[in-house]
Coordinates of C-alpha atoms in Angstrom, one line a residue:
X1 CA 50.0 2.6 -17.8
X2 CA 47.5 2.4 -20.6
X3 CA 45.4 -0.1 -18.6
X4 CA 45.4 2.3 -15.6
X5 CA 44.3 5.2 -17.8
X6 CA 41.4 3.1 -19.2
X7 CA 40.2 2.1 -15.7
X8 CA 40.4 5.7 -14.6
X9 CA 38.4 6.8 -17.7
X10 CA 35.7 4.1 -17.1
X11 CA 35.5 5.2 -13.4
X12 CA 35.2 8.8 -14.6
X13 CA 32.3 7.9 -16.9
X14 CA 30.6 5.9 -14.2
X15 CA 31.0 8.7 -11.7
X16 CA 29.7 11.3 -14.2
X17 CA 26.7 9.2 -15.1
X18 CA 25.9 8.6 -11.4
X19 CA 26.2 12.3 -10.6
X20 CA 24.0 13.2 -13.5
X21 CA 21.4 10.6 -12.4
X22 CA 21.3 12.0 -8.9
X23 CA 21.0 15.5 -10.3
X24 CA 18.0 14.3 -12.4
X25 CA 16.5 12.8 -9.3
X26 CA 16.8 16.1 -7.5
X27 CA 15.2 17.9 -10.4
X28 CA 12.3 15.4 -10.2
X29 CA 11.9 16.1 -6.5
X30 CA 12.1 19.9 -7.1
X31 CA 9.2 19.5 -9.6
X32 CA 7.2 17.4 -7.2
X33 CA 7.7 19.9 -4.4
X34 CA 6.8 22.9 -6.5
X35 CA 3.6 21.3 -7.9
X36 CA 2.3 20.0 -4.6
X37 CA 3.1 23.1 -2.5
X38 CA 0.6 25.0 -4.6
X39 CA -2.2 22.7 -3.4
X40 CA -2.9 24.2 0.0
X41 CA -5.9 21.8 0.6
X42 CA -3.6 18.8 0.5
X43 CA -1.8 19.7 3.6
X44 CA -4.1 18.6 6.4
X45 CA -2.4 15.4 7.7
X46 CA 1.1 16.7 6.9
X47 CA 2.4 20.3 7.1
X48 CA 4.2 22.0 4.3
X49 CA 7.3 22.2 6.5
X50 CA 7.2 18.4 7.2
X51 CA 6.8 17.7 3.5
X52 CA 9.7 19.9 2.6
X53 CA 11.9 18.2 5.2
X54 CA 11.0 14.8 3.8
X55 CA 11.9 16.1 0.3
X56 CA 15.2 17.3 1.5
X57 CA 16.0 13.9 3.0
X58 CA 15.2 12.3 -0.3
X59 CA 17.5 14.7 -2.1
X60 CA 20.4 13.7 0.1
X61 CA 19.6 10.0 -0.2
X62 CA 21.5 8.4 -3.1
X63 CA 18.8 5.9 -4.0
X64 CA 20.3 3.5 -6.5
X65 CA 17.5 2.0 -8.6
X66 CA 14.7 3.7 -10.5
X67 CA 12.3 1.2 -8.8
X68 CA 13.4 2.2 -5.3
X69 CA 12.9 5.9 -6.3
X70 CA 9.3 4.9 -7.1
X71 CA 8.8 3.4 -3.6
X72 CA 10.4 6.4 -2.0
X73 CA 7.7 8.6 -3.6
X74 CA 5.0 6.1 -2.8
X75 CA 6.0 6.2 0.8
X76 CA 6.2 10.0 0.8
X77 CA 2.7 10.4 -0.7
X78 CA 1.2 8.1 1.9
X79 CA 1.8 10.9 4.5
X80 CA -0.9 13.0 2.9
X81 CA -3.5 10.3 3.6
X82 CA -5.4 11.5 0.5
X83 CA -6.9 8.6 -1.5
X84 CA -6.9 10.5 -4.8
X85 CA -3.2 11.6 -4.6
X86 CA -1.5 8.5 -6.2
X87 CA 1.3 7.3 -8.3
X88 CA 0.6 5.5 -11.5
X89 CA 1.8 2.0 -11.7
X90 CA 4.9 1.2 -13.8
X91 CA 5.9 -2.2 -15.4
X92 CA 7.8 -3.7 -12.4
X93 CA 9.4 -7.2 -12.4
X94 CA 7.0 -9.5 -10.8
X95 CA 7.1 -13.0 -9.4
X96 CA 4.9 -15.4 -11.3
X97 CA 1.8 -15.5 -9.3
X98 CA -1.3 -13.3 -8.5
X99 CA -3.4 -12.9 -5.4
X100 CA -7.1 -12.0 -4.8
X101 CA -8.7 -11.1 -1.5
X102 CA -11.9 -12.9 -0.5
X103 CA -13.5 -12.3 2.9
X104 CA -10.4 -11.0 4.5
X105 CA -8.2 -13.9 3.3
X106 CA -5.8 -14.0 0.3
X107 CA -5.8 -16.7 -2.3
X108 CA -3.6 -17.7 -5.3
X109 CA -5.6 -17.1 -8.5
X110 CA -2.8 -17.7 -10.9
X111 CA 0.8 -19.1 -10.7
X112 CA 3.7 -20.5 -12.7
X113 CA 2.8 -23.9 -14.2
X114 CA 5.2 -25.7 -11.9
X115 CA 2.9 -24.9 -9.0
X116 CA -0.5 -25.3 -10.6
X117 CA -1.6 -27.6 -7.8
X118 CA -1.5 -24.5 -5.5
X119 CA -4.3 -22.6 -7.2
X120 CA -7.0 -21.5 -4.8
X121 CA -4.7 -22.1 -1.8
X122 CA -4.7 -19.4 0.9
X123 CA -1.5 -17.3 1.2
X124 CA -0.4 -17.1 4.8
X125 CA 3.1 -15.6 4.7
X126 CA 5.8 -14.4 2.3
X127 CA 9.4 -15.2 3.5
X128 CA 8.0 -15.9 6.9
X129 CA 6.4 -12.5 7.2
X130 CA 2.7 -13.1 7.8
X131 CA 0.4 -11.7 5.1
X132 CA -1.2 -9.2 7.5
X133 CA 2.2 -7.6 8.2
X134 CA 2.8 -7.2 4.4
X135 CA -0.6 -5.9 3.7
X136 CA -0.3 -3.1 6.3
X137 CA 2.4 -1.7 4.0
X138 CA 1.0 -2.7 0.7
X139 CA -2.7 -1.9 1.1
X140 CA -3.2 -3.7 -2.3
X141 CA -2.8 -7.3 -3.3
X142 CA -1.5 -6.0 -6.6
X143 CA 1.9 -5.2 -5.0
X144 CA 2.4 -8.6 -3.3
X145 CA 4.3 -10.1 -6.3
X146 CA 6.4 -7.0 -7.1
X147 CA 10.1 -7.8 -6.5
X148 CA 11.2 -4.2 -5.8
X149 CA 8.3 -3.5 -3.4
X150 CA 9.2 -6.6 -1.4
X151 CA 12.9 -5.6 -1.4
X152 CA 12.3 -2.0 -0.5
X153 CA 10.3 -2.8 2.5
X154 CA 12.6 -5.6 3.6
X155 CA 10.3 -8.6 2.9
X156 CA 12.8 -10.1 0.4
X157 CA 16.4 -9.7 -0.6
X158 CA 16.7 -12.1 -3.5
X159 CA 15.2 -13.5 -6.7
X160 CA 13.4 -16.2 -4.8
X161 CA 10.4 -16.1 -2.5
X162 CA 9.1 -18.6 0.0
X163 CA 5.3 -18.7 0.1
X164 CA 3.6 -20.3 3.1
X165 CA 0.2 -21.6 1.9
X166 CA -2.9 -23.3 3.5
X167 CA -4.3 -26.1 1.4
X168 CA -7.9 -26.9 0.9
X169 CA -7.5 -29.5 3.6
X170 CA -6.1 -26.8 6.0
X171 CA -2.5 -28.1 5.9
X172 CA 0.4 -25.7 5.8
X173 CA 2.9 -26.1 2.9
X174 CA 5.8 -24.0 1.7
X175 CA 6.9 -23.5 -1.9
X176 CA 10.0 -21.6 -3.3
X177 CA 9.1 -19.6 -6.3
X178 CA 11.7 -17.8 -8.5
X179 CA 11.5 -14.6 -10.5
X180 CA 11.0 -15.6 -14.1
X181 CA 10.4 -14.2 -17.6
X182 CA 6.9 -15.8 -17.8
X183 CA 4.4 -13.2 -18.8
X184 CA 1.4 -12.8 -16.4
X185 CA -0.9 -13.7 -19.3
X186 CA 0.8 -17.1 -19.6
X187 CA 0.3 -18.1 -15.9
X188 CA -1.9 -21.0 -15.0
X189 CA -5.2 -19.4 -13.8
X190 CA -8.3 -20.4 -12.0
X191 CA -11.0 -20.5 -14.7
X192 CA -14.4 -19.8 -13.2
X193 CA -17.0 -22.2 -14.3
X194 CA -19.1 -19.3 -15.7
X195 CA -18.7 -15.6 -16.1
X196 CA -20.6 -13.6 -13.3
X197 CA -23.4 -11.6 -14.7
X198 CA -21.8 -8.2 -13.9
X199 CA -18.7 -9.0 -15.9
X200 CA -20.4 -10.1 -19.1
X201 CA -20.3 -6.8 -21.1
X202 CA -17.2 -5.0 -19.8
X203 CA -16.9 -2.8 -22.9
X204 CA -20.4 -1.3 -22.8
X205 CA -20.7 1.9 -20.9
X206 CA -24.1 0.9 -19.5
X207 CA -26.6 -1.9 -20.2
X208 CA -29.8 -3.3 -18.7
X209 CA -31.5 -6.6 -18.4
X210 CA -34.8 -8.0 -17.0
X211 CA -33.9 -10.9 -14.7
X212 CA -35.6 -13.4 -12.5
X213 CA -38.5 -13.8 -15.0
X214 CA -38.9 -10.1 -15.4
X215 CA -39.4 -9.2 -11.8
X216 CA -36.3 -7.1 -11.5
X217 CA -34.5 -4.7 -13.8
X218 CA -30.7 -4.9 -13.7
X219 CA -28.8 -1.7 -14.7
X220 CA -25.0 -2.1 -15.1
X221 CA -23.1 1.2 -15.1
X222 CA -19.5 0.8 -16.2
X223 CA -18.6 4.3 -17.4
X224 CA -20.4 7.2 -15.7
X225 CA -20.7 9.4 -18.8
X226 CA -22.9 9.7 -21.9
X227 CA -23.1 11.4 -25.3
X228 CA -25.5 14.0 -23.9
X229 CA -23.1 14.9 -21.0
X230 CA -20.1 15.1 -23.3
X231 CA -21.9 17.4 -25.7
X232 CA -23.1 19.6 -22.9
X233 CA -19.7 20.1 -21.3
X234 CA -18.2 20.7 -24.8
X235 CA -20.7 23.5 -25.4
X236 CA -20.6 24.9 -21.8
X237 CA -16.8 24.9 -21.3
X238 CA -15.7 25.2 -25.0
X239 CA -13.4 22.1 -24.7
X240 CA -12.6 19.4 -27.2
X241 CA -13.1 15.7 -27.2
X242 CA -9.3 15.4 -26.7
X243 CA -9.5 17.3 -23.4
X244 CA -12.5 15.2 -22.3
X245 CA -10.6 12.1 -23.1
X246 CA -7.7 13.2 -21.0
X247 CA -9.9 14.4 -18.1
X248 CA -11.8 11.1 -17.9
X249 CA -8.8 8.9 -18.8
X250 CA -10.6 7.2 -21.7
X251 CA -9.4 6.5 -25.3
X252 CA -10.4 9.4 -27.7
X253 CA -12.3 7.1 -30.0
X254 CA -14.5 6.1 -27.1
X255 CA -15.4 9.7 -26.5
X256 CA -16.3 10.1 -30.2
X257 CA -18.4 6.9 -30.0
X258 CA -20.1 7.7 -26.7
X259 CA -23.5 6.0 -26.3
X260 CA -26.7 8.0 -25.8
X261 CA -28.1 7.8 -22.2
X262 CA -31.5 9.4 -22.8
X263 CA -32.8 6.6 -25.0
X264 CA -31.4 4.1 -22.6
X265 CA -33.2 5.8 -19.7
X266 CA -36.5 6.1 -21.5
X267 CA -36.4 2.4 -22.4
X268 CA -35.5 1.4 -18.9
X269 CA -38.4 3.4 -17.4
X270 CA -40.8 2.1 -20.0
X271 CA -40.2 -1.3 -18.4
X272 CA -41.5 0.0 -15.1
X273 CA -44.9 0.8 -16.7
X274 CA -45.3 -3.0 -16.6
X275 CA -46.4 -3.7 -13.1
X276 CA -44.6 -7.1 -12.8
X277 CA -41.2 -5.2 -12.6
X278 CA -40.9 -4.7 -8.9
X279 CA -37.2 -3.9 -8.2
X280 CA -34.3 -2.0 -9.8
X281 CA -30.7 -3.1 -9.2
X282 CA -28.0 -0.4 -10.0
X283 CA -24.6 -2.1 -10.3
X284 CA -21.7 0.3 -9.8
X285 CA -18.9 -2.3 -9.4
X286 CA -15.9 -1.9 -11.6
X287 CA -16.9 1.7 -12.6
X288 CA -13.6 3.4 -13.1
X289 CA -14.4 6.9 -14.3
X290 CA -17.3 9.3 -14.6
X291 CA -19.3 12.3 -13.3
X292 CA -22.4 12.1 -11.3
X293 CA -24.0 15.0 -13.2
X294 CA -24.4 12.6 -16.2
X295 CA -27.0 10.8 -14.0
X296 CA -29.0 13.9 -13.2
X297 CA -32.0 13.2 -15.5
X298 CA -32.0 9.6 -14.5
X299 CA -32.2 10.4 -10.8
X300 CA -34.9 13.0 -11.4
X301 CA -37.1 10.5 -13.1
X302 CA -36.4 7.8 -10.5
X303 CA -37.4 10.1 -7.7
X304 CA -40.9 10.4 -9.2
X305 CA -41.3 6.6 -9.6
X306 CA -42.7 6.0 -6.2
X307 CA -43.3 2.3 -6.8
X308 CA -39.6 1.7 -7.1
X309 CA -38.1 4.6 -5.1
X310 CA -38.6 2.9 -1.8
X311 CA -36.8 0.6 0.6
X312 CA -36.5 -3.1 -0.6
X313 CA -37.2 -2.0 -4.1
X314 CA -34.1 0.0 -5.1
X315 CA -30.7 -1.5 -4.6
X316 CA -27.1 -0.3 -5.3
X317 CA -24.3 -2.8 -5.7
X318 CA -20.7 -1.7 -4.6
X319 CA -17.4 -3.4 -3.9
X320 CA -14.2 -2.5 -2.0
X321 CA -12.5 -1.4 -5.3
X322 CA -15.0 1.5 -5.9
X323 CA -13.4 4.5 -7.6
X324 CA -13.6 8.1 -6.4
X325 CA -16.1 8.8 -9.1
X326 CA -18.2 5.9 -8.0
X327 CA -18.2 7.1 -4.4
X328 CA -19.4 10.5 -5.5
X329 CA -22.3 8.8 -7.3
X330 CA -23.2 6.5 -4.4
X331 CA -23.4 9.5 -2.0
X332 CA -25.6 11.3 -4.4
X333 CA -27.9 8.3 -4.9
X334 CA -28.1 7.9 -1.1
X335 CA -29.0 11.5 -0.5
X336 CA -31.6 11.7 -3.4
X337 CA -33.2 8.3 -3.3
X338 CA -34.4 5.5 -1.0
X339 CA -31.7 3.0 -1.8
X340 CA -30.4 -0.1 -0.1
X341 CA -26.6 -0.6 -0.6
X342 CA -25.3 -4.2 -0.9
X343 CA -21.6 -5.1 -1.0
X344 CA -18.4 -4.3 0.9
X345 CA -17.5 -1.5 3.2
X346 CA -15.7 1.2 1.2
X347 CA -13.5 4.1 2.2
X348 CA -12.0 6.6 -0.2
X349 CA -12.2 10.1 -1.7
X350 CA -15.5 11.2 -3.2
X351 CA -14.5 13.0 -6.3
X352 CA -15.6 13.0 -10.0
X353 CA -12.9 11.9 -12.3
X354 CA -12.4 15.2 -14.1
X355 CA -11.4 16.8 -10.8
X356 CA -8.3 14.6 -10.6
X357 CA -5.5 15.9 -12.9
X358 CA -2.1 14.4 -13.6
X359 CA 1.5 15.3 -14.4
X360 CA 4.8 13.4 -15.0
X361 CA 8.1 14.0 -13.4
X362 CA 10.7 15.1 -16.1
X363 CA 13.3 12.4 -15.8
X364 CA 11.9 9.4 -14.0
X365 CA 8.6 9.9 -16.0
X366 CA 6.6 8.8 -12.9
X367 CA 3.0 10.0 -13.3
X368 CA 1.1 11.4 -10.4
X369 CA -2.6 11.9 -10.1
X370 CA -3.6 14.9 -8.0
X371 CA -7.0 16.2 -7.0
X372 CA -7.8 19.7 -8.2
X373 CA -9.7 20.5 -5.0
X374 CA -10.2 19.0 -1.6
X375 CA -12.1 15.8 -2.1
X376 CA -14.1 14.6 0.9
X377 CA -12.9 11.3 2.5
X378 CA -15.9 9.1 3.2
X379 CA -16.7 5.6 4.4
X380 CA -19.7 3.8 3.0
X381 CA -21.3 1.1 5.2
X382 CA -23.5 -1.1 3.2
X383 CA -27.0 -1.8 4.5
X384 CA -26.4 -5.4 3.6
X385 CA -22.9 -6.9 3.7
X386 CA -22.1 -9.3 0.9
X387 CA -18.6 -10.3 0.1
X388 CA -17.7 -13.0 -2.5
X389 CA -15.8 -16.2 -1.3
X390 CA -13.1 -18.1 -3.1
X391 CA -15.8 -20.7 -3.8
X392 CA -18.0 -18.0 -5.4
X393 CA -15.1 -17.0 -7.6
X394 CA -14.3 -20.6 -8.7
X395 CA -17.9 -21.3 -9.6
X396 CA -18.6 -17.9 -11.1
X397 CA -21.3 -17.0 -8.6
X398 CA -22.2 -13.3 -8.0
X399 CA -22.6 -13.2 -4.2
X400 CA -23.9 -9.6 -4.2
X401 CA -26.6 -10.3 -6.9
X402 CA -27.6 -13.5 -5.1
X403 CA -28.0 -11.6 -1.9
X404 CA -30.3 -9.0 -3.6
X405 CA -32.4 -11.7 -5.3
X406 CA -32.8 -13.6 -2.0

């Protein structure tokens, strides 16, 4: 009798916990529904009624794991087809390998030490699902090793994956890789023979260099802000460094230590007083945050520099990972100056970082990024296509810079 009572009590506790968990999930969905319904401009590809219907279906679904709840929301937000409406990543369990895309193909760039011989092999299929099928759902190589993603979409149902690979000799091989506790930092990685030029000073907001015996000036723009811009918006909008830090998703100390852009601009244009400097390369790759207004003075001065502001003299480098803030900057440069764009085709939302706010759901703590206004969806077609190959990556060759120099 005592044993039966204990079992009933345990069942009661489990049932209560499960009921509470589902109620928390419903509260999260209520919060999401309420916040998004206020944003009328989001509802162009999906109506408010369709959105509410999908929310109702999720309320009724008794999704078991927190990871599956994440993918339910991920799938829901895809209906908006708004690039700047996104879910923040969470620390999922991942299989011990990573993938990078090069020229429409996918290659292993790190893996568990048991399979180090597979580095730089092309990934063809996961559990016999060809990679193109998986990528139609994923849209990002960053999801290809996430266990819950693969399970939610039916590409896997265990702690093991079968990867079909193409060797350097164009032979198909298959390996079985298991979920492990190996940290991604401890995987065996491809080590490029040298660091590409544009990756050499990742912590500097912006920097310049005279290259090719001083014939070109290279301007790397990592963070699209400056001390002058920060001081201006502080005075104009009466906001603090903390608010700016949150708006532009940067550490507070970086805002306090922001570099001066006016001095940088003056020194850069002083170089062009020397006639042997014939070209300017503006590299926007890996720029994650910013506001195009911070470039206003720079653009104004460049417009007046007729010797550089002409075709085949002024280049802008982009890649397929360009952020919303970068796209806004590219469009402005294209409209104001005579630029040639080199890199990959890019599609996304053109929107400065401060126009994308965020909020977290109360129980799951999932963080959503939401545009504060309608951001224009644009496609940028480069004047000159340049995409790195796996060989470029291994050898540390910057294919885009090489294209511009040639």
